[in-house]
Amino acid sequence: MKLSIIIPVYQTRNTLKRCVDSILTQDFRDWQMILVDDASTDGSAKICENYAKKEGRIQHVRLKRNSGLSAARNAGLAKAKGDYIMFVDSDDYLASDTLKELMEQLSIHPDYDMLEFPLYRHFGSPRQTRVTFTRREFTFNVIYWLETKAWQHTYAWNKVYKREVWQDVKFPEGRTFEDTFTLPQVLRHCRRVATTDVGLYYYTFNPNGITQQAGAKDLNSLLDGNLIMLRRMASDKRARQKVKEYDRLMAEYYADVLNIQLDVFRSSGKIRPDFPILPYHNTLKLKVLHLLGLKTLCKIHRLVCRNHSSASL
């Protein structure tokens, strides 16, 4: 079997059929689909059961209790038998011919450990944007992370992986923004990563999703994952030699991680004592950080956000 497709399912009765059908109608057929129902109560389990009865390549796994997205994905990984693994969320879907085009590239390049493909982000909302890639190969993961701005698309699902890169990797259960923790672990097992301009993943807008409803605990989780990667790259002596425009790209990444810290402060009023002050000054925000300090910058940010919210009422 060539490909295992893992689909976590929880309370997605209205979108599940669209998701599964977008795979059933693909020209590429050499796949195993694992529908992991995370103890849904809205009828999603019955839909999964019906698909498994009609299509022998579909396996229905039902968890005994609601355990979260990470647990569902880990349960799917335990059942995966394909040479490659792919994740699809049950409220999202794939464009036609996506699997055929991706698997053709992987057959030509069997040395790719991970292949990332384009996506629509927040599809169906005013914030809808298309994220595209060029065809590139990376043998140094810091170059991939910085030059593609991978921290902005750490999603598990717009990628195809060799199954062996998941051998010692699991999604962290009990955490939100789990992809930010997991992708760096996967990359450590990848000798060659590639991006492509073919295929398309529709990441649909969900007003009830964690990205839209994130609170202080969730944002701290997101910050944790990025701080691990930020420190790792800042201490990698090879990175400055191998990455073009290293200082500019690291400053851009650092600024984005700082934005998460500002959001944490806005939600909780707390500053992480382990937030590093690194020597980057190429934006006004970073210059203010080094001039006035992190606490003052956080307070200014919260005041500006509060005034903006009041003005929009």
JSON list of N, CA and C in Angstrom, two decimals, residues 105-182:
[
{"chain": "A", "resi": 105, "resn": "GLN", "atom": "N", "xyz": [5.13, 12.90, -8.08]},
{"chain": "A", "resi": 105, "resn": "GLN", "atom": "CA", "xyz": [6.39, 13.54, -7.72]},
{"chain": "A", "resi": 105, "resn": "GLN", "atom": "C", "xyz": [7.20, 12.68, -6.78]},
{"chain": "A", "resi": 106, "resn": "LEU", "atom": "N", "xyz": [6.52, 12.03, -5.83]},
{"chain": "A", "resi": 106, "resn": "LEU", "atom": "CA", "xyz": [7.24, 11.18, -4.88]},
{"chain": "A", "resi": 106, "resn": "LEU", "atom": "C", "xyz": [7.80, 9.93, -5.55]},
{"chain": "A", "resi": 107, "resn": "SER", "atom": "N", "xyz": [7.14, 9.45, -6.59]},
{"chain": "A", "resi": 107, "resn": "SER", "atom": "CA", "xyz": [7.68, 8.29, -7.31]},
{"chain": "A", "resi": 107, "resn": "SER", "atom": "C", "xyz": [8.93, 8.67, -8.10]},
{"chain": "A", "resi": 108, "resn": "ILE", "atom": "N", "xyz": [8.99, 9.92, -8.56]},
{"chain": "A", "resi": 108, "resn": "ILE", "atom": "CA", "xyz": [10.17, 10.41, -9.27]},
{"chain": "A", "resi": 108, "resn": "ILE", "atom": "C", "xyz": [11.29, 10.73, -8.29]},
{"chain": "A", "resi": 109, "resn": "HIS", "atom": "N", "xyz": [10.91, 11.16, -7.08]},
{"chain": "A", "resi": 109, "resn": "HIS", "atom": "CA", "xyz": [11.90, 11.56, -6.07]},
{"chain": "A", "resi": 109, "resn": "HIS", "atom": "C", "xyz": [11.69, 10.73, -4.79]},
{"chain": "A", "resi": 110, "resn": "PRO", "atom": "N", "xyz": [12.05, 9.46, -4.81]},
{"chain": "A", "resi": 110, "resn": "PRO", "atom": "CA", "xyz": [11.85, 8.62, -3.63]},
{"chain": "A", "resi": 110, "resn": "PRO", "atom": "C", "xyz": [12.71, 9.03, -2.44]},
{"chain": "A", "resi": 111, "resn": "ASP", "atom": "N", "xyz": [13.64, 9.96, -2.65]},
{"chain": "A", "resi": 111, "resn": "ASP", "atom": "CA", "xyz": [14.48, 10.43, -1.55]},
{"chain": "A", "resi": 111, "resn": "ASP", "atom": "C", "xyz": [13.80, 11.52, -0.73]},
{"chain": "A", "resi": 112, "resn": "TYR", "atom": "N", "xyz": [12.64, 12.01, -1.16]},
{"chain": "A", "resi": 112, "resn": "TYR", "atom": "CA", "xyz": [11.93, 13.02, -0.38]},
{"chain": "A", "resi": 112, "resn": "TYR", "atom": "C", "xyz": [11.33, 12.37, 0.87]},
{"chain": "A", "resi": 113, "resn": "ASP", "atom": "N", "xyz": [11.68, 12.89, 2.03]},
{"chain": "A", "resi": 113, "resn": "ASP", "atom": "CA", "xyz": [11.09, 12.41, 3.27]},
{"chain": "A", "resi": 113, "resn": "ASP", "atom": "C", "xyz": [9.80, 13.15, 3.61]},
{"chain": "A", "resi": 114, "resn": "MET", "atom": "N", "xyz": [9.67, 14.38, 3.11]},
{"chain": "A", "resi": 114, "resn": "MET", "atom": "CA", "xyz": [8.45, 15.16, 3.31]},
{"chain": "A", "resi": 114, "resn": "MET", "atom": "C", "xyz": [8.25, 16.06, 2.11]},
{"chain": "A", "resi": 115, "resn": "LEU", "atom": "N", "xyz": [7.03, 16.11, 1.61]},
{"chain": "A", "resi": 115, "resn": "LEU", "atom": "CA", "xyz": [6.68, 16.97, 0.48]},
{"chain": "A", "resi": 115, "resn": "LEU", "atom": "C", "xyz": [5.53, 17.87, 0.89]},
{"chain": "A", "resi": 116, "resn": "GLU", "atom": "N", "xyz": [5.74, 19.18, 0.82]},
{"chain": "A", "resi": 116, "resn": "GLU", "atom": "CA", "xyz": [4.71, 20.14, 1.22]},
{"chain": "A", "resi": 116, "resn": "GLU", "atom": "C", "xyz": [4.07, 20.76, -0.02]},
{"chain": "A", "resi": 117, "resn": "PHE", "atom": "N", "xyz": [2.75, 20.92, 0.02]},
{"chain": "A", "resi": 117, "resn": "PHE", "atom": "CA", "xyz": [2.03, 21.41, -1.16]},
{"chain": "A", "resi": 117, "resn": "PHE", "atom": "C", "xyz": [1.11, 22.57, -0.81]},
{"chain": "A", "resi": 118, "resn": "PRO", "atom": "N", "xyz": [0.60, 23.30, -1.81]},
{"chain": "A", "resi": 118, "resn": "PRO", "atom": "CA", "xyz": [-0.16, 24.53, -1.57]},
{"chain": "A", "resi": 118, "resn": "PRO", "atom": "C", "xyz": [-1.48, 24.32, -0.82]},
{"chain": "A", "resi": 119, "resn": "LEU", "atom": "N", "xyz": [-1.98, 25.42, -0.27]},
{"chain": "A", "resi": 119, "resn": "LEU", "atom": "CA", "xyz": [-3.23, 25.37, 0.48]},
{"chain": "A", "resi": 119, "resn": "LEU", "atom": "C", "xyz": [-3.98, 26.69, 0.36]},
{"chain": "A", "resi": 120, "resn": "TYR", "atom": "N", "xyz": [-5.27, 26.60, 0.57]},
{"chain": "A", "resi": 120, "resn": "TYR", "atom": "CA", "xyz": [-6.09, 27.77, 0.85]},
{"chain": "A", "resi": 120, "resn": "TYR", "atom": "C", "xyz": [-6.25, 27.84, 2.36]},
{"chain": "A", "resi": 121, "resn": "ARG", "atom": "N", "xyz": [-5.92, 28.98, 2.95]},
{"chain": "A", "resi": 121, "resn": "ARG", "atom": "CA", "xyz": [-6.05, 29.16, 4.38]},
{"chain": "A", "resi": 121, "resn": "ARG", "atom": "C", "xyz": [-7.32, 29.94, 4.69]},
{"chain": "A", "resi": 122, "resn": "HIS", "atom": "N", "xyz": [-8.10, 29.44, 5.66]},
{"chain": "A", "resi": 122, "resn": "HIS", "atom": "CA", "xyz": [-9.38, 30.06, 6.06]},
{"chain": "A", "resi": 122, "resn": "HIS", "atom": "C", "xyz": [-10.31, 30.19, 4.84]},
{"chain": "A", "resi": 123, "resn": "PHE", "atom": "N", "xyz": [-10.36, 29.13, 4.05]},
{"chain": "A", "resi": 123, "resn": "PHE", "atom": "CA", "xyz": [-11.17, 29.16, 2.84]},
{"chain": "A", "resi": 123, "resn": "PHE", "atom": "C", "xyz": [-12.65, 29.40, 3.19]},
{"chain": "A", "resi": 124, "resn": "GLY", "atom": "N", "xyz": [-13.27, 30.31, 2.45]},
{"chain": "A", "resi": 124, "resn": "GLY", "atom": "CA", "xyz": [-14.67, 30.63, 2.68]},
{"chain": "A", "resi": 124, "resn": "GLY", "atom": "C", "xyz": [-14.91, 31.79, 3.62]},
{"chain": "A", "resi": 125, "resn": "SER", "atom": "N", "xyz": [-13.82, 32.49, 4.02]},
{"chain": "A", "resi": 125, "resn": "SER", "atom": "CA", "xyz": [-13.96, 33.63, 4.91]},
{"chain": "A", "resi": 125, "resn": "SER", "atom": "C", "xyz": [-13.31, 34.85, 4.26]},
{"chain": "A", "resi": 126, "resn": "PRO", "atom": "N", "xyz": [-13.57, 36.06, 4.79]},
{"chain": "A", "resi": 126, "resn": "PRO", "atom": "CA", "xyz": [-12.91, 37.25, 4.25]},
{"chain": "A", "resi": 126, "resn": "PRO", "atom": "C", "xyz": [-11.39, 37.21, 4.38]},
{"chain": "A", "resi": 127, "resn": "ARG", "atom": "N", "xyz": [-10.88, 36.34, 5.27]},
{"chain": "A", "resi": 127, "resn": "ARG", "atom": "CA", "xyz": [-9.44, 36.21, 5.49]},
{"chain": "A", "resi": 127, "resn": "ARG", "atom": "C", "xyz": [-8.80, 35.17, 4.57]},
{"chain": "A", "resi": 128, "resn": "GLN", "atom": "N", "xyz": [-9.56, 34.66, 3.64]},
{"chain": "A", "resi": 128, "resn": "GLN", "atom": "CA", "xyz": [-9.08, 33.60, 2.76]},
{"chain": "A", "resi": 128, "resn": "GLN", "atom": "C", "xyz": [-7.82, 34.02, 2.01]},
{"chain": "A", "resi": 129, "resn": "THR", "atom": "N", "xyz": [-6.79, 33.19, 2.08]},
{"chain": "A", "resi": 129, "resn": "THR", "atom": "CA", "xyz": [-5.54, 33.45, 1.34]},
{"chain": "A", "resi": 129, "resn": "THR", "atom": "C", "xyz": [-5.03, 32.12, 0.79]},
{"chain": "A", "resi": 130, "resn": "ARG", "atom": "N", "xyz": [-4.35, 32.22, -0.35]},
{"chain": "A", "resi": 130, "resn": "ARG", "atom": "CA", "xyz": [-3.76, 31.03, -0.94]},
{"chain": "A", "resi": 130, "resn": "ARG", "atom": "C", "xyz": [-2.25, 31.05, -0.67]},
{"chain": "A", "resi": 131, "resn": "VAL", "atom": "N", "xyz": [-1.76, 29.97, -0.10]},
{"chain": "A", "resi": 131, "resn": "VAL", "atom": "CA", "xyz": [-0.34, 29.83, 0.20]},
{"chain": "A", "resi": 131, "resn": "VAL", "atom": "C", "xyz": [0.26, 28.93, -0.87]},
{"chain": "A", "resi": 132, "resn": "THR", "atom": "N", "xyz": [1.22, 29.45, -1.61]},
{"chain": "A", "resi": 132, "resn": "THR", "atom": "CA", "xyz": [1.82, 28.70, -2.71]},
{"chain": "A", "resi": 132, "resn": "THR", "atom": "C", "xyz": [3.30, 28.46, -2.44]},
{"chain": "A", "resi": 133, "resn": "PHE", "atom": "N", "xyz": [3.84, 27.50, -3.17]},
{"chain": "A", "resi": 133, "resn": "PHE", "atom": "CA", "xyz": [5.25, 27.17, -3.05]},
{"chain": "A", "resi": 133, "resn": "PHE", "atom": "C", "xyz": [5.84, 26.98, -4.44]},
{"chain": "A", "resi": 134, "resn": "THR", "atom": "N", "xyz": [7.14, 27.12, -4.54]},
{"chain": "A", "resi": 134, "resn": "THR", "atom": "CA", "xyz": [7.86, 26.75, -5.75]},
{"chain": "A", "resi": 134, "resn": "THR", "atom": "C", "xyz": [8.43, 25.35, -5.53]},
{"chain": "A", "resi": 135, "resn": "ARG", "atom": "N", "xyz": [8.90, 24.75, -6.60]},
{"chain": "A", "resi": 135, "resn": "ARG", "atom": "CA", "xyz": [9.52, 23.43, -6.46]},
{"chain": "A", "resi": 135, "resn": "ARG", "atom": "C", "xyz": [10.95, 23.59, -5.98]},
{"chain": "A", "resi": 136, "resn": "ARG", "atom": "N", "xyz": [11.17, 23.19, -4.74]},
{"chain": "A", "resi": 136, "resn": "ARG", "atom": "CA", "xyz": [12.50, 23.32, -4.13]},
{"chain": "A", "resi": 136, "resn": "ARG", "atom": "C", "xyz": [12.80, 22.09, -3.29]},
{"chain": "A", "resi": 137, "resn": "GLU", "atom": "N", "xyz": [14.08, 21.83, -3.12]},
{"chain": "A", "resi": 137, "resn": "GLU", "atom": "CA", "xyz": [14.55, 20.76, -2.26]},
{"chain": "A", "resi": 137, "resn": "GLU", "atom": "C", "xyz": [15.45, 21.35, -1.17]},
{"chain": "A", "resi": 138, "resn": "PHE", "atom": "N", "xyz": [15.37, 20.78, 0.02]},
{"chain": "A", "resi": 138, "resn": "PHE", "atom": "CA", "xyz": [16.15, 21.27, 1.15]},
{"chain": "A", "resi": 138, "resn": "PHE", "atom": "C", "xyz": [16.82, 20.08, 1.85]},
{"chain": "A", "resi": 139, "resn": "THR", "atom": "N", "xyz": [18.11, 20.17, 2.04]},
{"chain": "A", "resi": 139, "resn": "THR", "atom": "CA", "xyz": [18.82, 19.15, 2.81]},
{"chain": "A", "resi": 139, "resn": "THR", "atom": "C", "xyz": [19.30, 19.69, 4.15]},
{"chain": "A", "resi": 140, "resn": "PHE", "atom": "N", "xyz": [19.04, 20.98, 4.40]},
{"chain": "A", "resi": 140, "resn": "PHE", "atom": "CA", "xyz": [19.34, 21.60, 5.69]},
{"chain": "A", "resi": 140, "resn": "PHE", "atom": "C", "xyz": [18.04, 22.22, 6.19]},
{"chain": "A", "resi": 141, "resn": "ASN", "atom": "N", "xyz": [17.50, 21.68, 7.27]},
{"chain": "A", "resi": 141, "resn": "ASN", "atom": "CA", "xyz": [16.14, 22.01, 7.68]},
{"chain": "A", "resi": 141, "resn": "ASN", "atom": "C", "xyz": [15.97, 23.46, 8.13]},
{"chain": "A", "resi": 142, "resn": "VAL", "atom": "N", "xyz": [17.04, 24.08, 8.62]},
{"chain": "A", "resi": 142, "resn": "VAL", "atom": "CA", "xyz": [16.95, 25.49, 9.01]},
{"chain": "A", "resi": 142, "resn": "VAL", "atom": "C", "xyz": [16.67, 26.36, 7.79]},
{"chain": "A", "resi": 143, "resn": "ILE", "atom": "N", "xyz": [17.26, 26.00, 6.64]},
{"chain": "A", "resi": 143, "resn": "ILE", "atom": "CA", "xyz": [16.98, 26.75, 5.41]},
{"chain": "A", "resi": 143, "resn": "ILE", "atom": "C", "xyz": [15.51, 26.62, 5.06]},
{"chain": "A", "resi": 144, "resn": "TYR", "atom": "N", "xyz": [14.98, 25.40, 5.14]},
{"chain": "A", "resi": 144, "resn": "TYR", "atom": "CA", "xyz": [13.54, 25.20, 4.87]},
{"chain": "A", "resi": 144, "resn": "TYR", "atom": "C", "xyz": [12.70, 26.04, 5.81]},
{"chain": "A", "resi": 145, "resn": "TRP", "atom": "N", "xyz": [13.03, 26.01, 7.10]},
{"chain": "A", "resi": 145, "resn": "TRP", "atom": "CA", "xyz": [12.21, 26.69, 8.11]},
{"chain": "A", "resi": 145, "resn": "TRP", "atom": "C", "xyz": [12.19, 28.19, 7.90]},
{"chain": "A", "resi": 146, "resn": "LEU", "atom": "N", "xyz": [13.35, 28.77, 7.61]},
{"chain": "A", "resi": 146, "resn": "LEU", "atom": "CA", "xyz": [13.44, 30.22, 7.49]},
{"chain": "A", "resi": 146, "resn": "LEU", "atom": "C", "xyz": [13.02, 30.73, 6.12]},
{"chain": "A", "resi": 147, "resn": "GLU", "atom": "N", "xyz": [13.49, 30.09, 5.06]},
{"chain": "A", "resi": 147, "resn": "GLU", "atom": "CA", "xyz": [13.24, 30.63, 3.72]},
{"chain": "A", "resi": 147, "resn": "GLU", "atom": "C", "xyz": [11.80, 30.40, 3.26]},
{"chain": "A", "resi": 148, "resn": "THR", "atom": "N", "xyz": [11.13, 29.36, 3.75]},
{"chain": "A", "resi": 148, "resn": "THR", "atom": "CA", "xyz": [9.71, 29.17, 3.41]},
{"chain": "A", "resi": 148, "resn": "THR", "atom": "C", "xyz": [8.80, 29.76, 4.48]},
{"chain": "A", "resi": 149, "resn": "LYS", "atom": "N", "xyz": [9.40, 30.32, 5.55]},
{"chain": "A", "resi": 149, "resn": "LYS", "atom": "CA", "xyz": [8.63, 30.81, 6.71]},
{"chain": "A", "resi": 149, "resn": "LYS", "atom": "C", "xyz": [7.73, 29.70, 7.24]},
{"chain": "A", "resi": 150, "resn": "ALA", "atom": "N", "xyz": [8.33, 28.55, 7.46]},
{"chain": "A", "resi": 150, "resn": "ALA", "atom": "CA", "xyz": [7.59, 27.34, 7.82]},
{"chain": "A", "resi": 150, "resn": "ALA", "atom": "C", "xyz": [6.77, 27.51, 9.10]},
{"chain": "A", "resi": 151, "resn": "TRP", "atom": "N", "xyz": [7.21, 28.42, 9.99]},
{"chain": "A", "resi": 151, "resn": "TRP", "atom": "CA", "xyz": [6.46, 28.62, 11.23]},
{"chain": "A", "resi": 151, "resn": "TRP", "atom": "C", "xyz": [5.05, 29.15, 10.98]},
{"chain": "A", "resi": 152, "resn": "GLN", "atom": "N", "xyz": [4.81, 29.69, 9.79]},
{"chain": "A", "resi": 152, "resn": "GLN", "atom": "CA", "xyz": [3.48, 30.19, 9.45]},
{"chain": "A", "resi": 152, "resn": "GLN", "atom": "C", "xyz": [2.59, 29.11, 8.84]},
{"chain": "A", "resi": 153, "resn": "HIS", "atom": "N", "xyz": [3.16, 27.94, 8.54]},
{"chain": "A", "resi": 153, "resn": "HIS", "atom": "CA", "xyz": [2.37, 26.83, 7.99]},
{"chain": "A", "resi": 153, "resn": "HIS", "atom": "C", "xyz": [2.91, 25.50, 8.51]},
{"chain": "A", "resi": 154, "resn": "THR", "atom": "N", "xyz": [2.92, 25.37, 9.83]},
{"chain": "A", "resi": 154, "resn": "THR", "atom": "CA", "xyz": [3.38, 24.13, 10.46]},
{"chain": "A", "resi": 154, "resn": "THR", "atom": "C", "xyz": [2.32, 23.03, 10.41]},
{"chain": "A", "resi": 155, "resn": "TYR", "atom": "N", "xyz": [1.23, 23.29, 9.73]},
{"chain": "A", "resi": 155, "resn": "TYR", "atom": "CA", "xyz": [0.12, 22.36, 9.66]},
{"chain": "A", "resi": 155, "resn": "TYR", "atom": "C", "xyz": [0.59, 20.94, 9.32]},
{"chain": "A", "resi": 156, "resn": "ALA", "atom": "N", "xyz": [-0.03, 19.97, 9.97]},
{"chain": "A", "resi": 156, "resn": "ALA", "atom": "CA", "xyz": [0.29, 18.57, 9.68]},
{"chain": "A", "resi": 156, "resn": "ALA", "atom": "C", "xyz": [-0.25, 18.14, 8.33]},
{"chain": "A", "resi": 157, "resn": "TRP", "atom": "N", "xyz": [-1.30, 18.80, 7.84]},
{"chain": "A", "resi": 157, "resn": "TRP", "atom": "CA", "xyz": [-2.09, 18.23, 6.76]},
{"chain": "A", "resi": 157, "resn": "TRP", "atom": "C", "xyz": [-1.73, 18.65, 5.34]},
{"chain": "A", "resi": 158, "resn": "ASN", "atom": "N", "xyz": [-0.98, 19.68, 5.08]},
{"chain": "A", "resi": 158, "resn": "ASN", "atom": "CA", "xyz": [-0.64, 19.99, 3.67]},
{"chain": "A", "resi": 158, "resn": "ASN", "atom": "C", "xyz": [0.73, 19.41, 3.31]},
{"chain": "A", "resi": 159, "resn": "LYS", "atom": "N", "xyz": [0.97, 18.20, 3.79]},
{"chain": "A", "resi": 159, "resn": "LYS", "atom": "CA", "xyz": [2.25, 17.54, 3.59]},
{"chain": "A", "resi": 159, "resn": "LYS", "atom": "C", "xyz": [2.04, 16.03, 3.44]},
{"chain": "A", "resi": 160, "resn": "VAL", "atom": "N", "xyz": [2.94, 15.40, 2.69]},
{"chain": "A", "resi": 160, "resn": "VAL", "atom": "CA", "xyz": [2.99, 13.94, 2.60]},
{"chain": "A", "resi": 160, "resn": "VAL", "atom": "C", "xyz": [4.34, 13.52, 3.15]},
{"chain": "A", "resi": 161, "resn": "TYR", "atom": "N", "xyz": [4.34, 12.50, 4.03]},
{"chain": "A", "resi": 161, "resn": "TYR", "atom": "CA", "xyz": [5.54, 12.08, 4.74]},
{"chain": "A", "resi": 161, "resn": "TYR", "atom": "C", "xyz": [5.84, 10.61, 4.47]},
{"chain": "A", "resi": 162, "resn": "LYS", "atom": "N", "xyz": [7.11, 10.26, 4.46]},
{"chain": "A", "resi": 162, "resn": "LYS", "atom": "CA", "xyz": [7.46, 8.87, 4.55]},
{"chain": "A", "resi": 162, "resn": "LYS", "atom": "C", "xyz": [7.06, 8.36, 5.93]},
{"chain": "A", "resi": 163, "resn": "ARG", "atom": "N", "xyz": [6.54, 7.16, 5.98]},
{"chain": "A", "resi": 163, "resn": "ARG", "atom": "CA", "xyz": [6.03, 6.65, 7.26]},
{"chain": "A", "resi": 163, "resn": "ARG", "atom": "C", "xyz": [7.13, 6.56, 8.32]},
{"chain": "A", "resi": 164, "resn": "GLU", "atom": "N", "xyz": [8.37, 6.27, 7.89]},
{"chain": "A", "resi": 164, "resn": "GLU", "atom": "CA", "xyz": [9.42, 6.06, 8.90]},
{"chain": "A", "resi": 164, "resn": "GLU", "atom": "C", "xyz": [9.78, 7.32, 9.67]},
{"chain": "A", "resi": 165, "resn": "VAL", "atom": "N", "xyz": [9.49, 8.53, 9.14]},
{"chain": "A", "resi": 165, "resn": "VAL", "atom": "CA", "xyz": [9.84, 9.73, 9.89]},
{"chain": "A", "resi": 165, "resn": "VAL", "atom": "C", "xyz": [8.94, 9.89, 11.12]},
{"chain": "A", "resi": 166, "resn": "TRP", "atom": "N", "xyz": [7.85, 9.12, 11.18]},
{"chain": "A", "resi": 166, "resn": "TRP", "atom": "CA", "xyz": [6.95, 9.16, 12.34]},
{"chain": "A", "resi": 166, "resn": "TRP", "atom": "C", "xyz": [7.24, 8.05, 13.34]},
{"chain": "A", "resi": 167, "resn": "GLN", "atom": "N", "xyz": [8.28, 7.28, 13.10]},
{"chain": "A", "resi": 167, "resn": "GLN", "atom": "CA", "xyz": [8.53, 6.10, 13.94]},
{"chain": "A", "resi": 167, "resn": "GLN", "atom": "C", "xyz": [8.68, 6.45, 15.41]},
{"chain": "A", "resi": 168, "resn": "ASP", "atom": "N", "xyz": [9.37, 7.54, 15.69]},
{"chain": "A", "resi": 168, "resn": "ASP", "atom": "CA", "xyz": [9.60, 7.94, 17.09]},
{"chain": "A", "resi": 168, "resn": "ASP", "atom": "C", "xyz": [8.93, 9.27, 17.42]},
{"chain": "A", "resi": 169, "resn": "VAL", "atom": "N", "xyz": [7.92, 9.64, 16.64]},
{"chain": "A", "resi": 169, "resn": "VAL", "atom": "CA", "xyz": [7.26, 10.93, 16.82]},
{"chain": "A", "resi": 169, "resn": "VAL", "atom": "C", "xyz": [5.77, 10.72, 17.08]},
{"chain": "A", "resi": 170, "resn": "LYS", "atom": "N", "xyz": [5.24, 11.44, 18.05]},
{"chain": "A", "resi": 170, "resn": "LYS", "atom": "CA", "xyz": [3.81, 11.46, 18.32]},
{"chain": "A", "resi": 170, "resn": "LYS", "atom": "C", "xyz": [3.36, 12.89, 18.55]},
{"chain": "A", "resi": 171, "resn": "PHE", "atom": "N", "xyz": [2.09, 13.13, 18.29]},
{"chain": "A", "resi": 171, "resn": "PHE", "atom": "CA", "xyz": [1.53, 14.44, 18.59]},
{"chain": "A", "resi": 171, "resn": "PHE", "atom": "C", "xyz": [1.37, 14.57, 20.10]},
{"chain": "A", "resi": 172, "resn": "PRO", "atom": "N", "xyz": [1.67, 15.74, 20.68]},
{"chain": "A", "resi": 172, "resn": "PRO", "atom": "CA", "xyz": [1.59, 15.91, 22.14]},
{"chain": "A", "resi": 172, "resn": "PRO", "atom": "C", "xyz": [0.14, 16.00, 22.61]},
{"chain": "A", "resi": 173, "resn": "GLU", "atom": "N", "xyz": [-0.29, 15.04, 23.35]},
{"chain": "A", "resi": 173, "resn": "GLU", "atom": "CA", "xyz": [-1.67, 15.01, 23.84]},
{"chain": "A", "resi": 173, "resn": "GLU", "atom": "C", "xyz": [-1.84, 15.99, 25.00]},
{"chain": "A", "resi": 174, "resn": "GLY", "atom": "N", "xyz": [-2.99, 16.64, 25.03]},
{"chain": "A", "resi": 174, "resn": "GLY", "atom": "CA", "xyz": [-3.27, 17.61, 26.09]},
{"chain": "A", "resi": 174, "resn": "GLY", "atom": "C", "xyz": [-2.82, 19.02, 25.76]},
{"chain": "A", "resi": 175, "resn": "ARG", "atom": "N", "xyz": [-2.27, 19.22, 24.55]},
{"chain": "A", "resi": 175, "resn": "ARG", "atom": "CA", "xyz": [-1.83, 20.55, 24.14]},
{"chain": "A", "resi": 175, "resn": "ARG", "atom": "C", "xyz": [-2.64, 21.00, 22.93]},
{"chain": "A", "resi": 176, "resn": "THR", "atom": "N", "xyz": [-2.78, 22.32, 22.79]},
{"chain": "A", "resi": 176, "resn": "THR", "atom": "CA", "xyz": [-3.33, 22.88, 21.56]},
{"chain": "A", "resi": 176, "resn": "THR", "atom": "C", "xyz": [-2.16, 23.36, 20.69]},
{"chain": "A", "resi": 177, "resn": "PHE", "atom": "N", "xyz": [-2.46, 23.71, 19.45]},
{"chain": "A", "resi": 177, "resn": "PHE", "atom": "CA", "xyz": [-1.42, 24.07, 18.48]},
{"chain": "A", "resi": 177, "resn": "PHE", "atom": "C", "xyz": [-0.33, 22.99, 18.45]},
{"chain": "A", "resi": 178, "resn": "GLU", "atom": "N", "xyz": [-0.80, 21.73, 18.43]},
{"chain": "A", "resi": 178, "resn": "GLU", "atom": "CA", "xyz": [0.11, 20.59, 18.50]},
{"chain": "A", "resi": 178, "resn": "GLU", "atom": "C", "xyz": [1.04, 20.49, 17.29]},
{"chain": "A", "resi": 179, "resn": "ASP", "atom": "N", "xyz": [0.61, 21.02, 16.15]},
{"chain": "A", "resi": 179, "resn": "ASP", "atom": "CA", "xyz": [1.45, 20.93, 14.95]},
{"chain": "A", "resi": 179, "resn": "ASP", "atom": "C", "xyz": [2.76, 21.68, 15.11]},
{"chain": "A", "resi": 180, "resn": "THR", "atom": "N", "xyz": [2.73, 22.79, 15.87]},
{"chain": "A", "resi": 180, "resn": "THR", "atom": "CA", "xyz": [3.94, 23.59, 16.07]},
{"chain": "A", "resi": 180, "resn": "THR", "atom": "C", "xyz": [5.00, 22.81, 16.84]},
{"chain": "A", "resi": 181, "resn": "PHE", "atom": "N", "xyz": [4.57, 21.91, 17.71]},
{"chain": "A", "resi": 181, "resn": "PHE", "atom": "CA", "xyz": [5.50, 21.06, 18.44]},
{"chain": "A", "resi": 181, "resn": "PHE", "atom": "C", "xyz": [5.99, 19.90, 17.56]},
{"chain": "A", "resi": 182, "resn": "THR", "atom": "N", "xyz": [5.10, 19.40, 16.74]},
{"chain": "A", "resi": 182, "resn": "THR", "atom": "CA", "xyz": [5.37, 18.14, 16.05]},
{"chain": "A", "resi": 182, "resn": "THR", "atom": "C", "xyz": [6.25, 18.29, 14.83]}
]
